[in-house]
Coordinates of C-alpha atoms in Angstrom, one line a residue:
M1 CA 69.4 -22.5 225.0
N2 CA 66.8 -20.3 226.2
F3 CA 66.4 -17.8 223.3
K4 CA 64.7 -15.3 225.5
Y5 CA 67.5 -14.9 228.0
E6 CA 70.6 -17.1 227.3
H7 CA 70.9 -16.2 223.4
Y8 CA 70.7 -12.4 224.4
H9 CA 73.2 -12.6 227.2
L10 CA 75.6 -14.9 225.2
R11 CA 75.7 -12.2 222.3
C12 CA 76.5 -9.6 224.8
I13 CA 79.2 -11.5 226.3
C14 CA 80.8 -12.1 222.7
N15 CA 80.4 -8.6 221.9
E16 CA 82.4 -7.6 225.0
I17 CA 85.2 -10.1 224.2
F18 CA 85.5 -10.0 220.4
E19 CA 83.7 -6.7 219.7
D20 CA 80.5 -6.2 217.8
A21 CA 82.4 -5.2 214.6
N22 CA 83.9 -8.8 214.4
Y23 CA 80.5 -10.5 214.4
V24 CA 80.5 -12.5 211.3
G25 CA 76.9 -14.0 211.4
E26 CA 74.7 -16.8 213.1
L27 CA 73.9 -20.6 212.1
T28 CA 70.8 -22.5 213.3
W29 CA 71.3 -26.1 214.3
E30 CA 68.3 -28.6 214.3
A31 CA 69.0 -29.8 217.8
T32 CA 65.7 -31.8 218.1
T33 CA 63.2 -33.3 215.8
Q34 CA 61.2 -34.8 218.8
P35 CA 58.1 -32.4 220.2
I36 CA 57.4 -32.2 223.9
N37 CA 54.0 -34.1 224.4
S38 CA 53.7 -33.7 228.0
G39 CA 52.9 -31.1 230.8
S40 CA 52.0 -27.5 229.9
A41 CA 55.1 -27.2 227.5
K42 CA 53.4 -29.1 224.9
F43 CA 51.0 -26.1 224.5
G44 CA 53.7 -23.5 224.1
L45 CA 56.2 -22.4 221.6
Q46 CA 58.7 -25.2 221.3
Q47 CA 62.1 -24.6 220.5
K48 CA 63.6 -26.7 217.6
V49 CA 67.1 -25.1 216.8
E50 CA 70.0 -23.9 218.7
P51 CA 72.0 -20.7 217.7
I52 CA 75.9 -20.9 216.7
M53 CA 77.3 -17.5 216.7
F54 CA 80.4 -16.8 214.6
F55 CA 83.1 -14.2 215.6
A56 CA 86.2 -13.3 214.0
K57 CA 89.4 -12.2 215.9
N58 CA 89.6 -9.5 213.4
K59 CA 86.8 -9.4 210.7
N60 CA 89.0 -7.1 208.4
N61 CA 91.6 -9.7 208.1
Q62 CA 89.1 -12.6 207.6
K63 CA 89.8 -14.3 204.0
G64 CA 86.6 -16.2 204.2
F65 CA 85.9 -20.0 205.0
L66 CA 87.7 -23.0 203.6
L67 CA 84.8 -24.6 201.4
K68 CA 84.8 -27.8 199.7
E69 CA 85.4 -27.4 195.9
L70 CA 82.9 -28.9 193.2
D71 CA 84.2 -30.3 189.9
S72 CA 84.1 -27.3 187.6
G73 CA 86.3 -29.1 184.9
L74 CA 89.2 -27.0 185.6
N75 CA 92.4 -29.0 185.8
Y76 CA 95.8 -28.0 186.9
P77 CA 98.1 -31.1 185.7
H78 CA 101.4 -29.3 185.4
Q79 CA 103.8 -28.1 188.0
G80 CA 104.7 -24.4 187.5
K81 CA 107.3 -22.6 189.4
L82 CA 104.6 -21.6 191.8
G83 CA 102.7 -24.8 192.3
K84 CA 100.1 -26.8 190.4
C85 CA 98.7 -25.1 187.2
R86 CA 97.7 -25.4 183.8
F87 CA 99.7 -23.5 180.8
E88 CA 98.1 -21.3 178.1
I89 CA 100.1 -20.3 174.9
I90 CA 100.3 -16.6 174.6
E91 CA 100.6 -16.6 170.7
K92 CA 97.8 -15.7 168.3
S93 CA 97.6 -15.6 164.6
D94 CA 97.9 -12.3 162.7
A95 CA 95.4 -13.8 160.0
G96 CA 92.3 -11.6 159.5
G97 CA 93.8 -8.4 160.8
Y98 CA 96.6 -6.0 160.4
E99 CA 100.0 -6.8 161.6
R100 CA 100.8 -5.4 165.0
K101 CA 104.7 -4.9 165.3
T102 CA 104.4 -3.7 168.7
M103 CA 103.1 -7.1 169.8
K104 CA 106.2 -9.0 168.4
F105 CA 109.1 -8.7 170.9
S106 CA 111.4 -11.1 173.0
I107 CA 109.8 -13.0 175.8
L108 CA 112.3 -15.2 177.8
G109 CA 114.6 -14.9 174.9
Q110 CA 112.0 -15.8 172.1
Y111 CA 109.9 -14.2 169.5
P112 CA 106.5 -15.2 168.2
R113 CA 106.6 -17.7 165.1
D114 CA 105.9 -16.6 161.5
G115 CA 102.5 -15.1 161.1
K116 CA 102.0 -15.0 164.9
R117 CA 101.9 -12.3 167.5
W118 CA 101.7 -12.2 171.3
Q119 CA 98.4 -11.8 172.9
I120 CA 99.8 -9.6 175.5
G121 CA 101.7 -6.3 175.5
Q122 CA 105.4 -5.6 176.7
D123 CA 104.5 -4.2 179.9
T124 CA 102.2 -7.2 180.9
A125 CA 105.1 -9.5 179.8
S126 CA 107.5 -8.0 181.9
E127 CA 105.2 -8.1 185.0
L128 CA 104.3 -11.6 184.5
E129 CA 107.9 -12.4 184.0
K130 CA 108.7 -10.8 187.2
E131 CA 106.0 -12.9 189.0
N132 CA 107.3 -16.2 187.5
R133 CA 104.0 -16.7 185.5
L134 CA 105.8 -17.0 182.0
E135 CA 107.6 -20.3 181.2
I136 CA 109.0 -22.1 178.2
V137 CA 107.2 -25.4 177.9
D138 CA 107.6 -27.7 174.8
G139 CA 109.5 -25.0 173.1
F140 CA 106.8 -22.4 173.4
V141 CA 106.2 -19.4 175.9
K142 CA 103.3 -20.2 178.0
K143 CA 101.5 -18.3 180.8
A144 CA 101.1 -20.5 183.9
I145 CA 97.4 -20.2 185.4
Y146 CA 97.0 -21.3 189.0
P147 CA 93.8 -22.2 190.9
E148 CA 93.7 -18.8 192.7
D149 CA 93.8 -17.0 189.3
E150 CA 90.5 -18.5 188.4
I151 CA 88.6 -18.3 191.7
D152 CA 85.5 -16.7 189.8
K153 CA 85.4 -20.0 187.5
R154 CA 85.6 -22.4 190.4
K155 CA 82.6 -23.8 192.2
F156 CA 82.2 -24.7 195.8
V157 CA 79.8 -26.1 198.3
P158 CA 78.1 -23.0 200.1
F159 CA 78.5 -22.6 203.8
W160 CA 74.6 -22.7 204.6
S161 CA 73.7 -21.0 207.7
H162 CA 71.3 -23.9 208.6
L163 CA 72.4 -27.2 209.8
N164 CA 69.6 -29.9 209.7
A165 CA 69.3 -32.9 212.1
A166 CA 69.4 -35.3 209.1
Q167 CA 73.0 -34.3 208.1
F168 CA 74.6 -33.2 211.4
G169 CA 72.7 -35.0 214.1
T170 CA 70.6 -33.9 217.1
A171 CA 71.2 -33.5 220.7
Q172 CA 69.8 -36.9 221.1
S173 CA 72.1 -38.5 218.7
G174 CA 75.1 -36.9 220.4
K175 CA 73.9 -38.3 223.6
D176 CA 73.6 -41.9 222.1
L177 CA 76.9 -41.7 220.6
L178 CA 78.4 -40.7 224.1
N179 CA 76.7 -43.5 225.9
E180 CA 77.9 -46.0 223.2
I181 CA 81.4 -44.8 223.6
M182 CA 81.3 -45.1 227.3
G183 CA 79.5 -48.4 227.5
K184 CA 76.9 -46.9 229.7
A185 CA 74.5 -44.1 230.2
V186 CA 76.7 -41.3 232.0
G187 CA 73.8 -38.8 232.7
F188 CA 74.5 -36.2 230.0
D189 CA 70.9 -35.1 228.6
T190 CA 72.0 -33.0 225.6
V191 CA 75.3 -33.7 223.8
K192 CA 76.3 -32.1 220.6
P193 CA 77.0 -34.7 218.1
A194 CA 80.5 -35.1 216.9
I195 CA 79.6 -34.7 213.1
L196 CA 78.1 -31.1 213.9
I197 CA 81.6 -29.9 215.4
E198 CA 83.5 -31.6 212.5
K199 CA 81.4 -29.7 210.1
L200 CA 82.2 -26.2 211.7
L201 CA 85.9 -27.0 212.2
S202 CA 86.3 -28.2 208.4
Y203 CA 85.8 -24.6 207.3
F204 CA 89.1 -23.8 209.0
D205 CA 92.8 -24.4 208.7
K206 CA 94.0 -28.0 209.2
N207 CA 96.6 -26.8 211.6
S208 CA 94.3 -24.9 213.8
I209 CA 94.3 -24.8 217.5
I210 CA 90.8 -25.4 218.9
L211 CA 90.0 -24.0 222.5
D212 CA 87.0 -25.4 224.2
S213 CA 86.3 -23.6 227.5
F214 CA 83.2 -25.7 228.6
A215 CA 84.5 -29.1 227.4
G216 CA 81.5 -31.3 228.9
S217 CA 81.6 -34.7 227.3
G218 CA 84.7 -34.1 225.2
T219 CA 82.8 -33.8 221.8
T220 CA 85.1 -31.3 220.5
A221 CA 88.2 -33.3 221.0
H222 CA 86.4 -36.3 219.4
A223 CA 85.6 -34.2 216.3
V224 CA 89.2 -32.8 215.9
L225 CA 90.6 -36.5 216.1
N226 CA 88.2 -37.6 213.5
L227 CA 89.0 -34.8 211.1
N228 CA 92.8 -35.3 211.6
K229 CA 92.3 -39.0 210.5
Q230 CA 90.0 -38.0 207.6
D231 CA 92.4 -35.4 206.0
Q232 CA 95.7 -36.0 207.8
G233 CA 95.5 -32.6 209.5
N234 CA 97.3 -31.3 212.5
R235 CA 94.7 -29.9 214.3
K236 CA 95.2 -29.4 218.3
F237 CA 92.6 -29.2 221.0
I238 CA 92.5 -27.6 224.4
L239 CA 89.7 -28.7 226.4
I240 CA 88.8 -26.9 229.9
E241 CA 86.4 -28.6 232.3
M242 CA 86.0 -27.7 235.9
E243 CA 83.2 -30.3 237.0
D244 CA 84.2 -33.5 238.7
Y245 CA 83.6 -35.6 235.6
A246 CA 86.6 -34.1 233.8
E247 CA 88.6 -37.1 234.3
T248 CA 86.1 -40.2 234.3
I249 CA 83.9 -38.8 231.3
T250 CA 85.6 -35.9 229.4
A251 CA 89.3 -37.3 229.4
E252 CA 88.2 -41.1 229.3
R253 CA 86.1 -40.4 226.1
V254 CA 88.9 -38.8 224.5
K255 CA 91.1 -41.9 225.5
R256 CA 88.6 -44.2 224.0
V257 CA 88.0 -42.5 220.6
I258 CA 91.9 -42.5 220.2
N259 CA 92.4 -46.2 221.1
G260 CA 88.8 -47.4 219.7
Y261 CA 85.8 -48.5 221.7
G262 CA 83.1 -51.0 221.6
P263 CA 83.3 -54.7 222.3
P264 CA 86.0 -56.7 220.5
T265 CA 85.1 -58.0 217.0
P266 CA 84.5 -62.1 217.1
K267 CA 87.5 -62.8 214.9
G268 CA 90.5 -60.3 215.4
G269 CA 89.7 -59.1 218.8
E270 CA 90.0 -55.4 217.7
K271 CA 87.5 -52.8 219.0
T272 CA 84.3 -52.5 217.0
I273 CA 85.0 -48.8 216.4
E274 CA 88.6 -48.4 215.3
G275 CA 90.6 -45.6 217.2
T276 CA 91.6 -42.5 215.5
G277 CA 95.0 -42.4 216.7
G278 CA 96.7 -39.3 218.4
S279 CA 97.6 -38.2 221.9
F280 CA 96.8 -35.8 224.6
D281 CA 98.1 -34.6 227.9
Y282 CA 95.7 -34.4 231.1
Y283 CA 96.5 -31.6 233.7
T284 CA 94.8 -30.5 236.8
L285 CA 95.1 -27.2 238.5
G286 CA 97.6 -26.9 241.4
E287 CA 97.3 -24.8 244.5
P288 CA 97.2 -21.0 244.0
L289 CA 100.6 -19.2 244.0
F290 CA 99.5 -16.6 246.3
D291 CA 97.3 -16.8 249.3
E292 CA 94.5 -14.7 250.5
H293 CA 96.8 -12.0 251.8
N294 CA 98.6 -11.9 248.6
N295 CA 101.9 -13.7 250.0
L296 CA 103.5 -16.4 248.4
N297 CA 101.6 -19.8 249.0
E298 CA 104.5 -21.7 250.3
T299 CA 102.6 -25.0 250.1
V300 CA 103.2 -24.9 246.4
G301 CA 106.9 -25.5 246.8
I302 CA 109.9 -23.6 246.0
E303 CA 110.5 -25.2 242.6
K304 CA 107.1 -24.4 241.4
I305 CA 107.4 -20.7 242.4
R306 CA 110.8 -20.4 240.7
E307 CA 109.3 -22.1 237.5
Y308 CA 106.5 -19.7 237.5
V309 CA 108.7 -16.4 238.1
W310 CA 110.9 -17.5 235.2
F311 CA 107.8 -18.0 232.9
A312 CA 106.4 -15.0 233.9
E313 CA 109.6 -13.1 233.0
T314 CA 110.5 -14.9 229.7
R315 CA 107.4 -16.9 228.6
I316 CA 109.4 -19.9 228.0
P317 CA 109.9 -23.1 230.1
T318 CA 112.5 -23.4 232.8
P319 CA 115.8 -24.4 231.5
A320 CA 118.2 -26.8 233.0
L321 CA 120.9 -25.4 235.3
P322 CA 124.5 -25.3 234.0
E323 CA 126.6 -28.4 234.8
G324 CA 128.9 -28.2 237.8
E325 CA 126.8 -25.1 239.2
G326 CA 127.1 -24.8 243.1
A327 CA 124.2 -25.8 245.0
R328 CA 123.7 -22.5 246.8
T329 CA 123.8 -20.6 243.4
G330 CA 121.3 -23.1 242.1
K331 CA 118.8 -22.2 244.6
V332 CA 118.5 -18.7 243.3
Y333 CA 119.7 -18.6 239.8
L334 CA 116.8 -19.3 237.3
G335 CA 118.7 -19.0 234.1
T336 CA 119.5 -16.6 231.5
H337 CA 117.4 -15.2 228.7
N338 CA 118.3 -12.7 225.9
D339 CA 121.3 -11.5 227.8
T340 CA 119.7 -11.1 231.0
A341 CA 120.1 -13.2 234.0
Y342 CA 117.4 -14.0 236.6
Y343 CA 117.8 -14.7 240.3
F344 CA 115.3 -15.3 242.8
I345 CA 116.7 -14.9 246.3
Y346 CA 113.8 -16.3 248.6
E347 CA 113.8 -18.2 251.9
K348 CA 110.9 -19.9 253.4
D349 CA 111.1 -18.9 257.0
S350 CA 113.3 -15.6 256.8
L351 CA 113.4 -12.3 254.9
T352 CA 116.0 -12.1 252.3
T353 CA 118.1 -8.9 251.4
L354 CA 119.8 -7.8 248.1
D355 CA 123.1 -6.3 249.4
Y356 CA 126.8 -6.5 248.5
E357 CA 127.3 -10.0 250.3
S358 CA 124.4 -11.6 248.7
L359 CA 125.3 -10.2 245.1
A360 CA 128.9 -11.6 245.6
D361 CA 127.5 -15.0 246.8
Y362 CA 124.8 -15.5 244.4
V363 CA 125.5 -13.6 241.2
Q364 CA 128.2 -15.6 239.6
Q365 CA 126.8 -15.7 235.9
K366 CA 128.0 -13.1 233.2
A367 CA 125.2 -11.3 231.5
E368 CA 124.4 -7.9 229.9
R369 CA 121.6 -7.3 232.3
Y370 CA 120.4 -8.8 235.8
I371 CA 117.0 -8.9 237.2
I372 CA 117.0 -10.0 240.9
Y373 CA 114.0 -10.9 243.3
A374 CA 114.4 -10.5 247.0
D375 CA 112.3 -9.3 249.9
N376 CA 114.6 -6.2 250.5
C377 CA 117.3 -4.3 248.5
L378 CA 120.2 -2.3 250.3
L379 CA 122.4 -1.6 247.1
P380 CA 122.5 2.0 246.0
E381 CA 120.7 2.9 242.9
T382 CA 123.7 4.5 241.4
F383 CA 125.4 1.2 241.9
M384 CA 122.6 -0.9 240.2
R385 CA 122.2 1.5 237.5
A386 CA 126.1 1.4 236.7
K387 CA 125.9 -2.6 236.8
N388 CA 122.8 -2.6 234.9
I389 CA 120.8 -4.4 238.0
E390 CA 117.2 -4.3 238.5
F391 CA 115.5 -5.1 241.7
K392 CA 112.2 -6.7 242.1
K393 CA 110.4 -7.1 245.6
I394 CA 108.9 -10.3 246.6
P395 CA 106.0 -10.7 246.3
R396 CA 105.0 -7.2 245.2
D397 CA 106.6 -7.4 241.7
I398 CA 106.0 -10.9 240.8
T399 CA 103.8 -10.9 237.7
R400 CA 100.2 -11.9 238.2
F401 CA 98.3 -13.8 235.2

């Protein structure tokens, strides 16, 4: 990235998308350790690091990153009502001080033993009981202490803002790994190493959905698959790539990472690098639904148009038609969702009209409400209001995404 131009413009774009108030911070990644020793560039300022910007969807709701915990000597060997915990006895001795009768009351049906009193007052005890944090263990009333209660005592590996090449690789090491996976040089000059992306993703939930709008060589998918194998996570990835290598490099790399790559080992015949397991689907963009005149593009096919209209209305996949439904009705009936029946009256070579005749022919499903698409409508508004029918004009009223 060119710091002078690209860095500035990237920040502007991110501010526009996420808002400046949701800016979390910036990391630096040591992308190269090799200087340029040729041409005029060797006399200029050489860029060693690449920036990585962090934005939150809503910074006010951000709870922090998931950090790796260091051994702090705190153990939670027991199973309490709320999860793993350790128990603390809440009695203390009366010895050495005056007797406090207010600290001798019933908790969970038990009183302190002779010469003892509770360490907590009655209000605190009542609150802890409501929270299921008091239990009888081995005949004693004890307080359950959970990991989240001792966050200040626990120690974590910090999320440092600089990622060095020795630990997280360089653009060159990312390129070398890609070529190794593909079995040849594939023409990518700078590739982010998978270990770098793994590091970044490890700070977030194991069930995250990761979107990479500029998938390139597929490093993000590689990192997700590696992490899921390491920690049994359920992360999912969505890769978007518009260049012509999407299938031959991006998808092919993901396939090889899943199945394993490298030459077979001499003995077992297995791949040198074991596969991560997992799966993915590969999709390509179809024809646009609307043509340059904003009319329906009929080369897409009527079924695809129907599926689009159904999804635009309901945001769910197209359902199967009811068994035994007539062919004519099947052409226009899209389905019923939330007590609303959807109809799409469309003919490729002629205009369609919603009138009493077409209503009687097509609308045979009982529903609380009806949404009917057609080219024209001749039904009176008073009739449609009485029957809870909403007319939508083709193509004007079809939702555009």
